[in-house]
Tab-separated table of C-alpha atoms in Angstrom:
chain	number	residue	atom	x	y	z
A	965	UNK	CA	5.609	-14.587	17.067
A	966	UNK	CA	6.708	-12.045	14.420
A	967	UNK	CA	6.663	-8.366	15.051
A	968	UNK	CA	4.331	-6.483	12.670
A	969	UNK	CA	5.978	-4.467	9.983
A	970	UNK	CA	4.497	-1.172	8.603
A	971	UNK	CA	5.102	1.026	5.541
A	972	UNK	CA	3.736	4.534	5.105
A	973	UNK	CA	2.520	6.809	2.230
A	974	UNK	CA	3.181	10.420	3.038
A	975	UNK	CA	0.259	12.312	1.294
A	976	UNK	CA	2.132	15.619	1.556
A	977	UNK	CA	5.590	14.690	0.379
A	978	UNK	CA	4.272	12.019	-1.998
A	979	UNK	CA	6.700	9.367	-0.857
A	980	UNK	CA	6.658	5.881	0.583
A	981	UNK	CA	8.806	4.957	3.577
A	982	UNK	CA	9.369	2.103	6.042
A	983	UNK	CA	8.138	2.718	9.405
A	984	UNK	CA	10.620	2.633	12.361
A	985	UNK	CA	8.467	3.869	15.180
A	986	UNK	CA	4.872	4.923	15.851
A	987	UNK	CA	4.089	7.382	18.774
A	988	UNK	CA	0.465	7.929	20.004
A	989	UNK	CA	-0.041	11.376	21.456
A	990	UNK	CA	-3.759	11.540	22.427
A	991	UNK	CA	-5.608	12.218	19.152
A	992	UNK	CA	-2.345	12.699	17.205
A	993	UNK	CA	-0.067	9.876	15.889
A	994	UNK	CA	3.438	10.554	14.701
A	995	UNK	CA	4.922	8.045	12.272
A	996	UNK	CA	8.792	7.985	12.134
A	997	UNK	CA	10.954	6.752	9.327
A	998	UNK	CA	13.220	3.653	9.887
A	999	UNK	CA	16.113	4.890	7.773
A	1000	UNK	CA	17.795	6.748	10.775
A	1001	UNK	CA	16.123	9.923	9.678
A	1002	UNK	CA	14.365	11.739	12.618
A	1003	UNK	CA	11.615	13.134	10.396
A	1004	UNK	CA	8.090	12.028	10.957
A	1005	UNK	CA	4.645	12.219	9.342
A	1006	UNK	CA	1.419	12.937	11.015
A	1007	UNK	CA	-1.217	10.297	10.776
A	1008	UNK	CA	-3.758	12.799	9.233
A	1009	UNK	CA	-1.266	13.135	6.384
A	1010	UNK	CA	-0.353	9.602	5.947
A	1011	UNK	CA	-1.688	6.113	5.039
A	1012	UNK	CA	-0.210	3.428	7.285
A	1013	UNK	CA	-0.043	-0.034	5.736
A	1014	UNK	CA	0.457	-3.319	7.561
A	1015	UNK	CA	2.762	-5.961	6.008
A	1016	UNK	CA	1.510	-9.508	5.465
A	1017	UNK	CA	4.694	-11.196	6.391
A	1018	UNK	CA	4.806	-12.706	2.862
A	1019	UNK	CA	7.149	-12.010	-0.009
A	1020	UNK	CA	6.228	-12.109	-3.769
A	1021	UNK	CA	8.006	-14.107	-6.507
A	1022	UNK	CA	10.752	-11.460	-6.668
A	1023	UNK	CA	11.404	-11.239	-2.927
A	1024	UNK	CA	9.541	-7.943	-2.283
A	1025	UNK	CA	7.562	-7.724	0.986
A	1026	UNK	CA	3.825	-7.552	0.457
A	1027	UNK	CA	1.854	-4.803	2.291
A	1028	UNK	CA	-1.884	-3.726	2.504
A	1029	UNK	CA	-2.627	-1.594	-0.490
A	1030	UNK	CA	-0.098	-3.280	-2.914
A	1031	UNK	CA	-1.094	-4.161	-6.344
A	1032	UNK	CA	-0.194	-7.754	-7.381
A	1033	UNK	CA	-0.084	-9.194	-10.825
A	1034	UNK	CA	-0.390	-12.952	-11.568
A	1035	UNK	CA	0.852	-14.796	-14.644
A	1036	UNK	CA	-2.526	-14.549	-16.412
A	1037	UNK	CA	-2.611	-10.695	-16.425
A	1038	UNK	CA	-4.797	-10.282	-13.436
A	1039	UNK	CA	-4.252	-7.269	-11.017
A	1040	UNK	CA	-5.346	-7.479	-7.467
A	1041	UNK	CA	-5.176	-5.112	-4.586
A	1042	UNK	CA	-4.409	-6.425	-1.160
A	1043	UNK	CA	-7.035	-5.089	1.279
A	1044	UNK	CA	-7.610	-5.602	5.057
A	1045	UNK	CA	-11.142	-6.719	5.622
A	1046	UNK	CA	-12.531	-4.655	8.518
A	1047	UNK	CA	-13.803	-6.682	11.413
A	1048	UNK	CA	-12.485	-9.968	10.271
A	1049	UNK	CA	-8.727	-9.669	10.921
A	1050	UNK	CA	-7.944	-11.026	7.493
A	1051	UNK	CA	-6.634	-9.709	4.111
A	1052	UNK	CA	-8.463	-10.100	0.818
A	1053	UNK	CA	-7.574	-9.644	-2.812
A	1054	UNK	CA	-9.784	-7.245	-4.735
A	1055	UNK	CA	-9.887	-7.721	-8.511
A	1056	UNK	CA	-8.611	-4.324	-10.029
A	1057	UNK	CA	-9.908	-5.424	-13.455
A	1058	UNK	CA	-13.418	-5.840	-11.989
A	1059	UNK	CA	-13.572	-9.185	-13.776
A	1060	UNK	CA	-14.709	-10.841	-10.581
A	1061	UNK	CA	-17.428	-9.662	-8.203
A	1062	UNK	CA	-16.196	-11.598	-5.125
A	1063	UNK	CA	-13.030	-10.960	-3.210
A	1064	UNK	CA	-10.739	-13.780	-2.732
A	1065	UNK	CA	-8.950	-14.826	0.477
A	1066	UNK	CA	-5.288	-14.491	0.224
A	1067	UNK	CA	-3.346	-17.629	-0.322
A	1068	UNK	CA	0.395	-17.651	0.607
A	1069	UNK	CA	1.350	-19.746	-2.460
A	1070	UNK	CA	-0.512	-17.561	-4.877
A	1071	UNK	CA	1.265	-14.386	-3.626
A	1072	UNK	CA	4.602	-16.112	-3.799
A	1073	UNK	CA	4.057	-16.776	-7.468
A	1074	UNK	CA	2.718	-13.257	-8.172
A	1075	UNK	CA	4.659	-9.919	-8.160
A	1076	UNK	CA	4.106	-6.513	-6.667
A	1077	UNK	CA	3.599	-3.972	-9.416
A	1078	UNK	CA	2.803	-0.939	-7.291
A	1079	UNK	CA	0.636	0.368	-4.476
A	1080	UNK	CA	-2.803	2.039	-4.476
A	1081	UNK	CA	-1.441	5.310	-2.969
A	1082	UNK	CA	1.473	5.735	-5.351
A	1083	UNK	CA	-0.795	4.788	-8.326
A	1084	UNK	CA	-3.417	7.306	-7.338
A	1085	UNK	CA	-0.782	9.997	-7.006
A	1086	UNK	CA	0.875	9.195	-10.368
A	1087	UNK	CA	-2.528	8.968	-12.136
A	1088	UNK	CA	-3.494	12.405	-10.761
A	1089	UNK	CA	-0.145	13.939	-11.628
A	1090	UNK	CA	-0.299	12.567	-15.183
A	1091	UNK	CA	-3.840	13.922	-15.608
A	1092	UNK	CA	-2.785	17.387	-14.397
A	1093	UNK	CA	0.248	17.337	-16.722
A	1094	UNK	CA	-1.961	16.387	-19.624
A	1095	UNK	CA	-4.500	19.133	-18.898
A	1096	UNK	CA	-1.769	21.629	-18.492
A	1097	UNK	CA	-0.072	20.824	-21.841
A	1098	UNK	CA	-3.528	20.742	-23.578
A	1099	UNK	CA	-4.120	24.347	-22.438
A	1100	UNK	CA	-0.776	25.670	-23.766
């Protein structure tokens, strides 16, 4: 059986990192980087994402929260469905009302184009920059 892999978005530093170790200390959880760096992030300042154990068409590992693009221009977010122990694809273009189960072959023919946490940060930062330049 494969060990689960995790990735983490640090909401304070606005960076994504691979997780090397997770330590549970009562109510607090510390998430350590895997790059040999001893720095860590608190769970309250982070979003932990579970890997699916699947790679996209370009060999990139796919994680919860990733945005996938298919060859027809569709964009889908990988979402863990609470209580069901399965991942689903949510249509980012809102052209479909039902979520789709993840099919390994479909992911292997799609590509990761981003992640919901990075995209939200970049969208907010761009909006702030636009508002700032408009007020000058």
